[in-house]
PDB file of C-alpha atoms in Angstrom:
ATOM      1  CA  UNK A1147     -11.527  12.605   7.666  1.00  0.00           C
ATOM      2  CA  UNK A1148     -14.265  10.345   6.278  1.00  0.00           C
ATOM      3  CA  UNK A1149     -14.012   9.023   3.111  1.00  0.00           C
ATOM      4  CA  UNK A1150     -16.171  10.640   0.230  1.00  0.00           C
ATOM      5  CA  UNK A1151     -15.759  12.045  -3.731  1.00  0.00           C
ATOM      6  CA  UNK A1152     -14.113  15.608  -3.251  1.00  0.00           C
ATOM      7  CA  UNK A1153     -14.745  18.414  -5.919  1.00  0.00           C
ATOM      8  CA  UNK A1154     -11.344  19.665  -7.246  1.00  0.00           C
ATOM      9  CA  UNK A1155      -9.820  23.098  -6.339  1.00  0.00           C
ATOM     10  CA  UNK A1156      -6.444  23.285  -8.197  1.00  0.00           C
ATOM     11  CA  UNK A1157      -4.139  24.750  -5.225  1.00  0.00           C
ATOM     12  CA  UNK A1158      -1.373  22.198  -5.671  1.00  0.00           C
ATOM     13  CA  UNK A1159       1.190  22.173  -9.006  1.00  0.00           C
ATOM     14  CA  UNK A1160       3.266  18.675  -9.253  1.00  0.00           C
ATOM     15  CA  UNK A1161       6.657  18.044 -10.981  1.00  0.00           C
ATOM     16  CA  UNK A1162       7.531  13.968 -11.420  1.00  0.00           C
ATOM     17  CA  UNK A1163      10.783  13.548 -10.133  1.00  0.00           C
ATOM     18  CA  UNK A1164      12.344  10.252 -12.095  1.00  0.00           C
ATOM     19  CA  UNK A1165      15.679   9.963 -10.418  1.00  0.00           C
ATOM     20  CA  UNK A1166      13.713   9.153  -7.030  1.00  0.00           C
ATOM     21  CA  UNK A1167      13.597   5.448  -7.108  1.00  0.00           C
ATOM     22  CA  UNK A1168      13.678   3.070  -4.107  1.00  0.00           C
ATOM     23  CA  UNK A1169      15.658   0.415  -2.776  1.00  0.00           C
ATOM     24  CA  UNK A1170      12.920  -2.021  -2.946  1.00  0.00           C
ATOM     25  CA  UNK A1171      12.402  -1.374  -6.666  1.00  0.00           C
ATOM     26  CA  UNK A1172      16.503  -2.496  -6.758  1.00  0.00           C
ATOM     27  CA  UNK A1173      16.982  -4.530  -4.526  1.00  0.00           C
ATOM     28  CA  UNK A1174      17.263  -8.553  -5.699  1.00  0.00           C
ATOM     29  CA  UNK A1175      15.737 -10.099  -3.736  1.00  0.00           C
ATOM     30  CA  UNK A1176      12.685  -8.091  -2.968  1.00  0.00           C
ATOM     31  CA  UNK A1177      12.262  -8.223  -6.843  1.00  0.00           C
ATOM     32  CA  UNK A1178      12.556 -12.254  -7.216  1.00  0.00           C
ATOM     33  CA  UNK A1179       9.704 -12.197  -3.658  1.00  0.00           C
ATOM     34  CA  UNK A1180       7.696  -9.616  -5.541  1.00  0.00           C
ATOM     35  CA  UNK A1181       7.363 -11.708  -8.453  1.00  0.00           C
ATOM     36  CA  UNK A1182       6.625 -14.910  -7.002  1.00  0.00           C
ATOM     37  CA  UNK A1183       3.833 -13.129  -5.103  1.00  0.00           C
ATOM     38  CA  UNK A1184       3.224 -12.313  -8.837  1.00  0.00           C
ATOM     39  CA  UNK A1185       3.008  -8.668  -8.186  1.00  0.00           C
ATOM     40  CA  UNK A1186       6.334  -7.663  -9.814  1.00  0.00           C
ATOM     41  CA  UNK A1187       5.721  -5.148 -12.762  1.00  0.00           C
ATOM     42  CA  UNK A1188       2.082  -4.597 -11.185  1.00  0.00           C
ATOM     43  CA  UNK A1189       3.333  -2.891  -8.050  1.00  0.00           C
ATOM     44  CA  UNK A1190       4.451   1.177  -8.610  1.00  0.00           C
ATOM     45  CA  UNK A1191       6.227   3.645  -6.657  1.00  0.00           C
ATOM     46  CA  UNK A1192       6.465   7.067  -8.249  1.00  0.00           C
ATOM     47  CA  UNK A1193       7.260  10.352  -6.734  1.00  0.00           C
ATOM     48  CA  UNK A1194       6.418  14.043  -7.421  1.00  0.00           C
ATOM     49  CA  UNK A1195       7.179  17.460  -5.995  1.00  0.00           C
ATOM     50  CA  UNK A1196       4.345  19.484  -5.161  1.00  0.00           C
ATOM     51  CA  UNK A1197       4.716  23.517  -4.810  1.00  0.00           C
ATOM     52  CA  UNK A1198       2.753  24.437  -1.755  1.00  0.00           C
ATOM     53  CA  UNK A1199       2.402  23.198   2.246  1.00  0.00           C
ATOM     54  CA  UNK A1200       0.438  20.652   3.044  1.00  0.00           C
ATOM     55  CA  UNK A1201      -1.940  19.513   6.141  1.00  0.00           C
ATOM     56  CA  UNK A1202      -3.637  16.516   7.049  1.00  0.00           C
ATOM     57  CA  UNK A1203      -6.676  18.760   6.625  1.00  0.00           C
ATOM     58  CA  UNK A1204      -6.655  20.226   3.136  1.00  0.00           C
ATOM     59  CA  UNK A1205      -6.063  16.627   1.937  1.00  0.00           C
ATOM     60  CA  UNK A1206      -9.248  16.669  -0.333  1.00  0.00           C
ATOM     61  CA  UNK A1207      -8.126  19.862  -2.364  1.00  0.00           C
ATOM     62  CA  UNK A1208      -4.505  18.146  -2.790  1.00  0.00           C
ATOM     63  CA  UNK A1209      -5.713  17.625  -6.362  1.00  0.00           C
ATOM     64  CA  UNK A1210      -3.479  15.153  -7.230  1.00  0.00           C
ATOM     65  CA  UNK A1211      -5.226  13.210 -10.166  1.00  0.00           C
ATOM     66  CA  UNK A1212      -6.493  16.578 -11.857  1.00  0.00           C
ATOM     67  CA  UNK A1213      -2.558  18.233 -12.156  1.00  0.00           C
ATOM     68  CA  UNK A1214      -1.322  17.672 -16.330  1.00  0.00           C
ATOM     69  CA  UNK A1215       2.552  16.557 -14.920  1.00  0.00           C
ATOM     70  CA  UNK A1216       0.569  13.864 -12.748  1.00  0.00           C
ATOM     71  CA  UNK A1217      -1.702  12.728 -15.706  1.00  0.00           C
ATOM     72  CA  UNK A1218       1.161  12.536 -18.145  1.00  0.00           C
ATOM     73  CA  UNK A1219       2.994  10.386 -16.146  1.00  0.00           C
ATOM     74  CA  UNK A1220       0.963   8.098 -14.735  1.00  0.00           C
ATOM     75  CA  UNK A1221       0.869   4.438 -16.331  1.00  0.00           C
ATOM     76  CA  UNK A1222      -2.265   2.246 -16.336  1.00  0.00           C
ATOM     77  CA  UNK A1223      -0.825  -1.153 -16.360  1.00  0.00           C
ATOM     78  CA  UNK A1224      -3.928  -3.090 -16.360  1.00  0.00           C
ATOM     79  CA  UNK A1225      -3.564  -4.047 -20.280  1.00  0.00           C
ATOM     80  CA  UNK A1226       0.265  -4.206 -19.766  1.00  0.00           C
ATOM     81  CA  UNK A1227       0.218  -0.968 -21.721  1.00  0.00           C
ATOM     82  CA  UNK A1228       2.734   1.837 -21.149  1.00  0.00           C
ATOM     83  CA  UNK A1229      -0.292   4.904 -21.423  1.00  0.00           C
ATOM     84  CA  UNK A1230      -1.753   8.048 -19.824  1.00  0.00           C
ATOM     85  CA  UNK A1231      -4.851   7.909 -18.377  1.00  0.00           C
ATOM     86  CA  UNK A1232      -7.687   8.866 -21.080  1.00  0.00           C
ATOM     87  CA  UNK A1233     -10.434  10.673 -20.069  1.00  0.00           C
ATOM     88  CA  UNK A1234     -10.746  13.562 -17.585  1.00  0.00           C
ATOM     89  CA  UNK A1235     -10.457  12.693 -13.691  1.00  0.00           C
ATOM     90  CA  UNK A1236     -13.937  13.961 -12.689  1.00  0.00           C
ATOM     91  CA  UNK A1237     -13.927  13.026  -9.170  1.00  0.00           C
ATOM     92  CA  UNK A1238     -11.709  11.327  -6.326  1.00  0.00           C
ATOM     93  CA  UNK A1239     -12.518   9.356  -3.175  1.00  0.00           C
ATOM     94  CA  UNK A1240     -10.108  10.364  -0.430  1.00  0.00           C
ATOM     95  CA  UNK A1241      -9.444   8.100   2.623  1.00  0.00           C
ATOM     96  CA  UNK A1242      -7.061   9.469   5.561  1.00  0.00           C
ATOM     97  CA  UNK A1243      -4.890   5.872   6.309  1.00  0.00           C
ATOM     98  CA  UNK A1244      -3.172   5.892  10.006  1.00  0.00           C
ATOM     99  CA  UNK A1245       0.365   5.988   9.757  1.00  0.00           C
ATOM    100  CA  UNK A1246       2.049   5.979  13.623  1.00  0.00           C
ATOM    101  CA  UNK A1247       4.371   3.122  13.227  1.00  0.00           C
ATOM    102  CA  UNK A1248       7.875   3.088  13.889  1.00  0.00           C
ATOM    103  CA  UNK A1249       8.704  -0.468  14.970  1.00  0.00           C
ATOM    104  CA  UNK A1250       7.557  -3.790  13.765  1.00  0.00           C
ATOM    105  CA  UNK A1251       5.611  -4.483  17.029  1.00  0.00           C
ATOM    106  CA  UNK A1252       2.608  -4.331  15.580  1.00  0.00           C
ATOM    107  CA  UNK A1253       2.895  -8.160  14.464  1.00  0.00           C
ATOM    108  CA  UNK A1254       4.333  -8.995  17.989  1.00  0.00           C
ATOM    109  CA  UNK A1255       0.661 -10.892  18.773  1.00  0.00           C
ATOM    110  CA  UNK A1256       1.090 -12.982  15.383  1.00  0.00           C
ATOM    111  CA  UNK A1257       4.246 -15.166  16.764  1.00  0.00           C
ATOM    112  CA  UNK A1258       1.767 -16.466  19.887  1.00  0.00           C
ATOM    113  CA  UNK A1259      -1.496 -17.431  19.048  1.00  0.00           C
ATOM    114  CA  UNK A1260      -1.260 -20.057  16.691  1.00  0.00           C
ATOM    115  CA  UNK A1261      -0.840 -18.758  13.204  1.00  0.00           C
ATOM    116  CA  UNK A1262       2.513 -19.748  13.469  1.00  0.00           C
ATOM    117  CA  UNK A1263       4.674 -22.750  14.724  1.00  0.00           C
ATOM    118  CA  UNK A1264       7.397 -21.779  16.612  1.00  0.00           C
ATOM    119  CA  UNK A1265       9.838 -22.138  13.690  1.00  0.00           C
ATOM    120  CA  UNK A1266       7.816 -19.689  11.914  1.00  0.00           C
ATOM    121  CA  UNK A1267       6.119 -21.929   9.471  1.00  0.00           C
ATOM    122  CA  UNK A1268       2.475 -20.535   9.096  1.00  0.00           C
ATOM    123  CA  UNK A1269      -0.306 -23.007  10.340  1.00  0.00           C
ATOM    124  CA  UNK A1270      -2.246 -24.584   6.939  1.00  0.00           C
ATOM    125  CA  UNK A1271      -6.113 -24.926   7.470  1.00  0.00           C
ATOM    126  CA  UNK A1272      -9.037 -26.183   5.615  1.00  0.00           C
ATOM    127  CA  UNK A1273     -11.299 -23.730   3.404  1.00  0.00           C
ATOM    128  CA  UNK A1274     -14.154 -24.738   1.324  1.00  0.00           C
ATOM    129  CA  UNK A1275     -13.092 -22.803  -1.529  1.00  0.00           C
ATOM    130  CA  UNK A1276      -9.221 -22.548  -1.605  1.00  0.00           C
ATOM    131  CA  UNK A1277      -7.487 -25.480  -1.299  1.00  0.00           C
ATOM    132  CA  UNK A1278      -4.237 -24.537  -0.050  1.00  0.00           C
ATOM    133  CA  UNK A1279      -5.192 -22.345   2.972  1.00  0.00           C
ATOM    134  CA  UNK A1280      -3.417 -20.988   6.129  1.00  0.00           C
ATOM    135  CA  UNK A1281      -3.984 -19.622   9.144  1.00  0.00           C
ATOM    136  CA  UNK A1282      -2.393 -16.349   8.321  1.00  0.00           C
ATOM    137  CA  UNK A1283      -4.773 -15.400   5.451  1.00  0.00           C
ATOM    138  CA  UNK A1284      -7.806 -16.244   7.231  1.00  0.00           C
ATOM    139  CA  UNK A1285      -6.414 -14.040   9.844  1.00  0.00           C
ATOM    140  CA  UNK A1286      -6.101 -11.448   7.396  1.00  0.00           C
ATOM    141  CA  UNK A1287      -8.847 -11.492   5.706  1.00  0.00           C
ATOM    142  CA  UNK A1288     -11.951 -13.567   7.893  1.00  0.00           C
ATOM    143  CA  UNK A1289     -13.626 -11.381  10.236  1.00  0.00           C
ATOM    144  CA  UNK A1290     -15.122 -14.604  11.814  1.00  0.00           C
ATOM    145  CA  UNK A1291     -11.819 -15.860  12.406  1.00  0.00           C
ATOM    146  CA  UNK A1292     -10.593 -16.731  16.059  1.00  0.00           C
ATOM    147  CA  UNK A1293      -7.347 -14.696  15.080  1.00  0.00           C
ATOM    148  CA  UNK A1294      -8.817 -11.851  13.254  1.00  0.00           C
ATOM    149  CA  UNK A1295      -8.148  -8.939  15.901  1.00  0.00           C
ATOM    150  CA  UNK A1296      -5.560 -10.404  17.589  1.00  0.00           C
ATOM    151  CA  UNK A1297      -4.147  -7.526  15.888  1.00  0.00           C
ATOM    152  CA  UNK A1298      -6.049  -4.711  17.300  1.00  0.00           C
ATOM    153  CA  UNK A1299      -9.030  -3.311  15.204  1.00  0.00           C
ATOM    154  CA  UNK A1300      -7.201  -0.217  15.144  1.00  0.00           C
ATOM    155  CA  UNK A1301      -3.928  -1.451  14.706  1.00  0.00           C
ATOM    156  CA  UNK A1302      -4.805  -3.143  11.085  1.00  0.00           C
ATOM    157  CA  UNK A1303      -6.397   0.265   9.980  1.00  0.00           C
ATOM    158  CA  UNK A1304      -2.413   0.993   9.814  1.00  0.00           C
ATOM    159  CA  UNK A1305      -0.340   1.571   6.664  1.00  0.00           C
ATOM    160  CA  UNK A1306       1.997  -0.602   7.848  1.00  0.00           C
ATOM    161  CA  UNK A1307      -0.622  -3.438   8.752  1.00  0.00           C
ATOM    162  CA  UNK A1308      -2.043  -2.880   5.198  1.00  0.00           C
ATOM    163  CA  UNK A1309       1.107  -2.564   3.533  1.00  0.00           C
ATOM    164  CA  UNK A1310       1.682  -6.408   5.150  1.00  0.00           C
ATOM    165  CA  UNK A1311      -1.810  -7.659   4.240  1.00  0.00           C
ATOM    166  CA  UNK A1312      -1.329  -6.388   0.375  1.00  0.00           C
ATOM    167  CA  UNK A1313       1.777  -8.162   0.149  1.00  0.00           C
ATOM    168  CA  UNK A1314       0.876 -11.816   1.936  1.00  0.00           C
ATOM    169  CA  UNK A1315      -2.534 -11.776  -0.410  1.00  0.00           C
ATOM    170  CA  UNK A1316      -0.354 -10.879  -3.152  1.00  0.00           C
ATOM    171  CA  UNK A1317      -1.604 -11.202  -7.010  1.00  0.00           C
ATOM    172  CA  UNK A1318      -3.259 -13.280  -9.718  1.00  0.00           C
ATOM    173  CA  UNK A1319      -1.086 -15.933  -9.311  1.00  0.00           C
ATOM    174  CA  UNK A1320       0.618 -15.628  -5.842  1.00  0.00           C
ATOM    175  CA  UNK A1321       3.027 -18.178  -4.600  1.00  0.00           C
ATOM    176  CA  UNK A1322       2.283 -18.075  -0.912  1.00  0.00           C
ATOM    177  CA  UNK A1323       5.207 -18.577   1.510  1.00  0.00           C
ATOM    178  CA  UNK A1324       5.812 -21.317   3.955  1.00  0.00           C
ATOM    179  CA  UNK A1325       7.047 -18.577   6.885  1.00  0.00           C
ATOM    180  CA  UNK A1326       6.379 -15.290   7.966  1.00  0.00           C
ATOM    181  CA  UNK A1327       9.573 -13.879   7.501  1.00  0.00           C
ATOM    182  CA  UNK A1328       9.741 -12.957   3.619  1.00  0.00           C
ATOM    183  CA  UNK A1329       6.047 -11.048   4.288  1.00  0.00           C
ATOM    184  CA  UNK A1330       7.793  -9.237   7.566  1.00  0.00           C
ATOM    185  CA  UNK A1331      10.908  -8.131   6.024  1.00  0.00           C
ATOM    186  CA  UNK A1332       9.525  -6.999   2.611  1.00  0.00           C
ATOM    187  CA  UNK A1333       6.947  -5.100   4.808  1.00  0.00           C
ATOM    188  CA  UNK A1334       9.657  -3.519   6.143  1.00  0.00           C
ATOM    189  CA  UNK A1335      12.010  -2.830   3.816  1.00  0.00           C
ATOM    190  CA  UNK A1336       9.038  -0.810   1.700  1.00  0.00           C
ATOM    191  CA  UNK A1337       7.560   1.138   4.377  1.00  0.00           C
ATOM    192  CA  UNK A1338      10.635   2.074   5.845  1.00  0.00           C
ATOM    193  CA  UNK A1339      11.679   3.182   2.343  1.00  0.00           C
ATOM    194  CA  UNK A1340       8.284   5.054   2.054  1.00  0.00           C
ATOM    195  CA  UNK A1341       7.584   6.933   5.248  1.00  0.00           C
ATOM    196  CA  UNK A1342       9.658   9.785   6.496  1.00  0.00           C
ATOM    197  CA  UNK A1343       9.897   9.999  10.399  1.00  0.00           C
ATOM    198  CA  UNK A1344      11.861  12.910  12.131  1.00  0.00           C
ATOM    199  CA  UNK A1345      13.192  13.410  16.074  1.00  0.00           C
ATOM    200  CA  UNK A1346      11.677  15.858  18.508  1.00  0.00           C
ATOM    201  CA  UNK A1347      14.889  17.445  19.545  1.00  0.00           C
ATOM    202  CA  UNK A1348      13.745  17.844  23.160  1.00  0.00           C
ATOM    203  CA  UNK A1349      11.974  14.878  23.950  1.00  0.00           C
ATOM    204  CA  UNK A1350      14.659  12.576  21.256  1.00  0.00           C
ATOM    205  CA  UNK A1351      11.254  10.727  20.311  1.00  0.00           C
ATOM    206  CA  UNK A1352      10.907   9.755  16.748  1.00  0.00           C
ATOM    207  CA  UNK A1353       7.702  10.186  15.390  1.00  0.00           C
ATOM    208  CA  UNK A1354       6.171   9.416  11.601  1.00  0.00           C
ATOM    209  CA  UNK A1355       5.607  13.049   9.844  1.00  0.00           C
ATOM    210  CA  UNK A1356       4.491  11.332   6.590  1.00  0.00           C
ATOM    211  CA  UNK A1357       0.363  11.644   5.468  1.00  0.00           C
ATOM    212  CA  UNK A1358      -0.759   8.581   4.158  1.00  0.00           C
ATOM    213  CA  UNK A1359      -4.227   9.117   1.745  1.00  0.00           C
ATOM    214  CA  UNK A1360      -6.077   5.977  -0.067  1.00  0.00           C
ATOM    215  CA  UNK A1361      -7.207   7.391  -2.831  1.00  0.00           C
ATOM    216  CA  UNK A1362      -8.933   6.372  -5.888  1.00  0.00           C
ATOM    217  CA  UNK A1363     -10.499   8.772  -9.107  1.00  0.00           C
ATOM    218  CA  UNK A1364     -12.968   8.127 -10.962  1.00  0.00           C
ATOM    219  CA  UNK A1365     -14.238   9.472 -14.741  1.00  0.00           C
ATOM    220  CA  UNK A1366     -17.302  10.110 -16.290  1.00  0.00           C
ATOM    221  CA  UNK A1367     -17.482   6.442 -17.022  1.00  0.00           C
ATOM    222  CA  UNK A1368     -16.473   5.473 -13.140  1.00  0.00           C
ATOM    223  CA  UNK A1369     -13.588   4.275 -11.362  1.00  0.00           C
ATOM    224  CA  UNK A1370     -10.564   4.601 -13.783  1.00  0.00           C
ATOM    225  CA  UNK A1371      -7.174   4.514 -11.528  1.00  0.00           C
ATOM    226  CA  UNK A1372      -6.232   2.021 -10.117  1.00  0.00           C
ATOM    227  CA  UNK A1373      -7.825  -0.246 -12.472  1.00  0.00           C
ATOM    228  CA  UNK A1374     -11.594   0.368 -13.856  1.00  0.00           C
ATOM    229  CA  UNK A1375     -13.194  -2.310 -10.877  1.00  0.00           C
ATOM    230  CA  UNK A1376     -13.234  -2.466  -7.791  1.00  0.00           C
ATOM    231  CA  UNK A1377     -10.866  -5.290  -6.133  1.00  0.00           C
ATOM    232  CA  UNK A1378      -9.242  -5.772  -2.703  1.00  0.00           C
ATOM    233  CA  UNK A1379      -5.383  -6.202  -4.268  1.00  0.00           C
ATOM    234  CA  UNK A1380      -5.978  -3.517  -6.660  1.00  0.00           C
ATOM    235  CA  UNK A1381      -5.299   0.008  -4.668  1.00  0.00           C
ATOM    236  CA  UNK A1382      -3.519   3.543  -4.420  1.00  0.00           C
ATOM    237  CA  UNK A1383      -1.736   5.338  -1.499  1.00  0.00           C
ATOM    238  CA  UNK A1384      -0.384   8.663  -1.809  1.00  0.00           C
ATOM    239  CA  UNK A1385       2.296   8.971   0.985  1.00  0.00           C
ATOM    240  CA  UNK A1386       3.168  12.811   1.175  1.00  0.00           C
ATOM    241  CA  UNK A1387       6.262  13.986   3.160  1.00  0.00           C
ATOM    242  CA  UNK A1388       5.112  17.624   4.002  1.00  0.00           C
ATOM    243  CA  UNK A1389       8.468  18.871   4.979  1.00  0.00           C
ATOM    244  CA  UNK A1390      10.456  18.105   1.719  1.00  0.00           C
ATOM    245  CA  UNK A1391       7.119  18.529  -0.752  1.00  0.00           C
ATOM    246  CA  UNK A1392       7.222  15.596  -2.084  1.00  0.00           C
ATOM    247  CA  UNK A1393       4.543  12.840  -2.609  1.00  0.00           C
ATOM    248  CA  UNK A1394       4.757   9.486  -3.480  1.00  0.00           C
ATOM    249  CA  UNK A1395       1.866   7.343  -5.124  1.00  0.00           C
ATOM    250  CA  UNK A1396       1.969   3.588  -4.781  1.00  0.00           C
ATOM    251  CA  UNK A1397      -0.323   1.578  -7.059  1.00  0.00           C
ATOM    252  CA  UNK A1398      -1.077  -2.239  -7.591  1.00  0.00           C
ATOM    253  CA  UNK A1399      -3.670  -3.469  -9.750  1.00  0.00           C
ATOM    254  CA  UNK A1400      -4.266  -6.960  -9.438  1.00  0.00           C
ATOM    255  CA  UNK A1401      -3.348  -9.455 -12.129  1.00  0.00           C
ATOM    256  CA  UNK A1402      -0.453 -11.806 -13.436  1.00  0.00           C
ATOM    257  CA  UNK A1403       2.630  -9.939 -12.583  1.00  0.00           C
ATOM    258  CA  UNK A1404       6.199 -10.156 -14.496  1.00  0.00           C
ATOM    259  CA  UNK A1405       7.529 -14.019 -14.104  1.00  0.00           C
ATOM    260  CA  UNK A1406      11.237 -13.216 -15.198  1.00  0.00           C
ATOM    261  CA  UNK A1407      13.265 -10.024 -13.592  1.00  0.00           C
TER     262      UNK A1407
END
């Protein structure tokens, strides 16, 4: 589905559901990564029930951002306030995100072509406008750069490549890691706690069932969740599991995250 502003149709009713909480958002370590990559109290996982079924297809009359339950519960963190959002959602740009992953594979072509040594360590390079540099953000985010699709063009259109990009770029005032491996398994720790995957009973294959949107709404004044600007850390997923009805939103918005747990 291409991306666009959808008019609302109100076919969908929400219910927050507070006791769902995730073993990233618990788990000690993850926290102490997520705020030296100072995204901790910036990064959001919140899930809802929704009341009828859903397809890939009727994504743009979901309606997410218009439902009262959703509006009352969301939290703009941008000011480090606690607070609804304030004006009417008038309109939302929808984007269908890939989600096919079931393995970390996907990074397999990282580990041989020079981003990292072979203990790991990511290569440091020269930039002219960041000092401290590496060969794994200029993958990530340098179209010109001799690594840029050694992860398929394709493949980084995937949640979980995006899911691994937000993370290593991290927030206002990131503190980047030496080695791959904190970026890896906190990219895997999070997606596996976000996507829901299920077994074809014939064929035993395990396939993703989970609909990943990027979404973003916008009021009469413009773009209003996440964040009131437009930024590259600053985003929203809604990951919707259409077999139990329920549908998860995932925020950042970029800024200095919480430097004590």
């Amino acid at each position: 589905m291409a991306g666009g502003e959808s008019a609302f149709e109100q076919t969908y009713s929400f219910s927050p559901l507070p006791a769902k909480s995730f073993s990233f958002q618990e788990d000690k370590n993850t926290l102490t990564l997520l705020m030296k990559w100072s995204m901790l109290g910036r990064l959001s996982a919140q899930t809802y029930s929704f009341d009828s079924n859903f397809h890939p297809y009727s994504c743009e009359t979901f309606c997410f951002f218009k439902d009262p339950q959703v509006i009352a519960s969301l939290r703009n963190m941008e000011a480090g306030l606690c607070m609804p959002l304030g004006m009417p959602v008038e309109s939302v740009s929808t984007n269908l995100v890939p989600c096919t992953k079931i393995s970390m594979e996907l990074f397999d072509p990282v580990y041989s072509c020079g981003i990292l040594r072979p203990s790991g360590h990511v290569v440091k390079c020269f930039h002219d406008v960041y000092p401290d540099y590496d060969e794994l953000r200029q993958m990530l985010q340098e179209e010109d750069s001799e690594h840029y699709y050694v992860v398929g063009r394709m493949e980084r259109e995937e949640f979980l490549f995006r899911l691994f990009k937000h993370l290593c770029l991290g927030g206002e005032l990131c503190q980047y890691e030496d080695t791959i491996d904190p970026y890896i398994s906190t990219t895997k720790k999070i997606y596996k706690d976000l996507i829901s995957v299920q077994k074809n009973p014939e064929t035993k294959k395990i396939s993703v069932v989970s609909t990943v949107l990027k979404v973003c709404a916008y009021d009469e004044s413009g773009q209003c969740f996440p964040g009131t600007r437009e930024e590259e850390q600053t985003f929203a997923y809604l990951i919707v599991d259409p077999v139990k009805r329920n549908v998860t939103l995932l925020y950042h918005i970029y800024g200095v995250g919480k430097m004590t747990l």
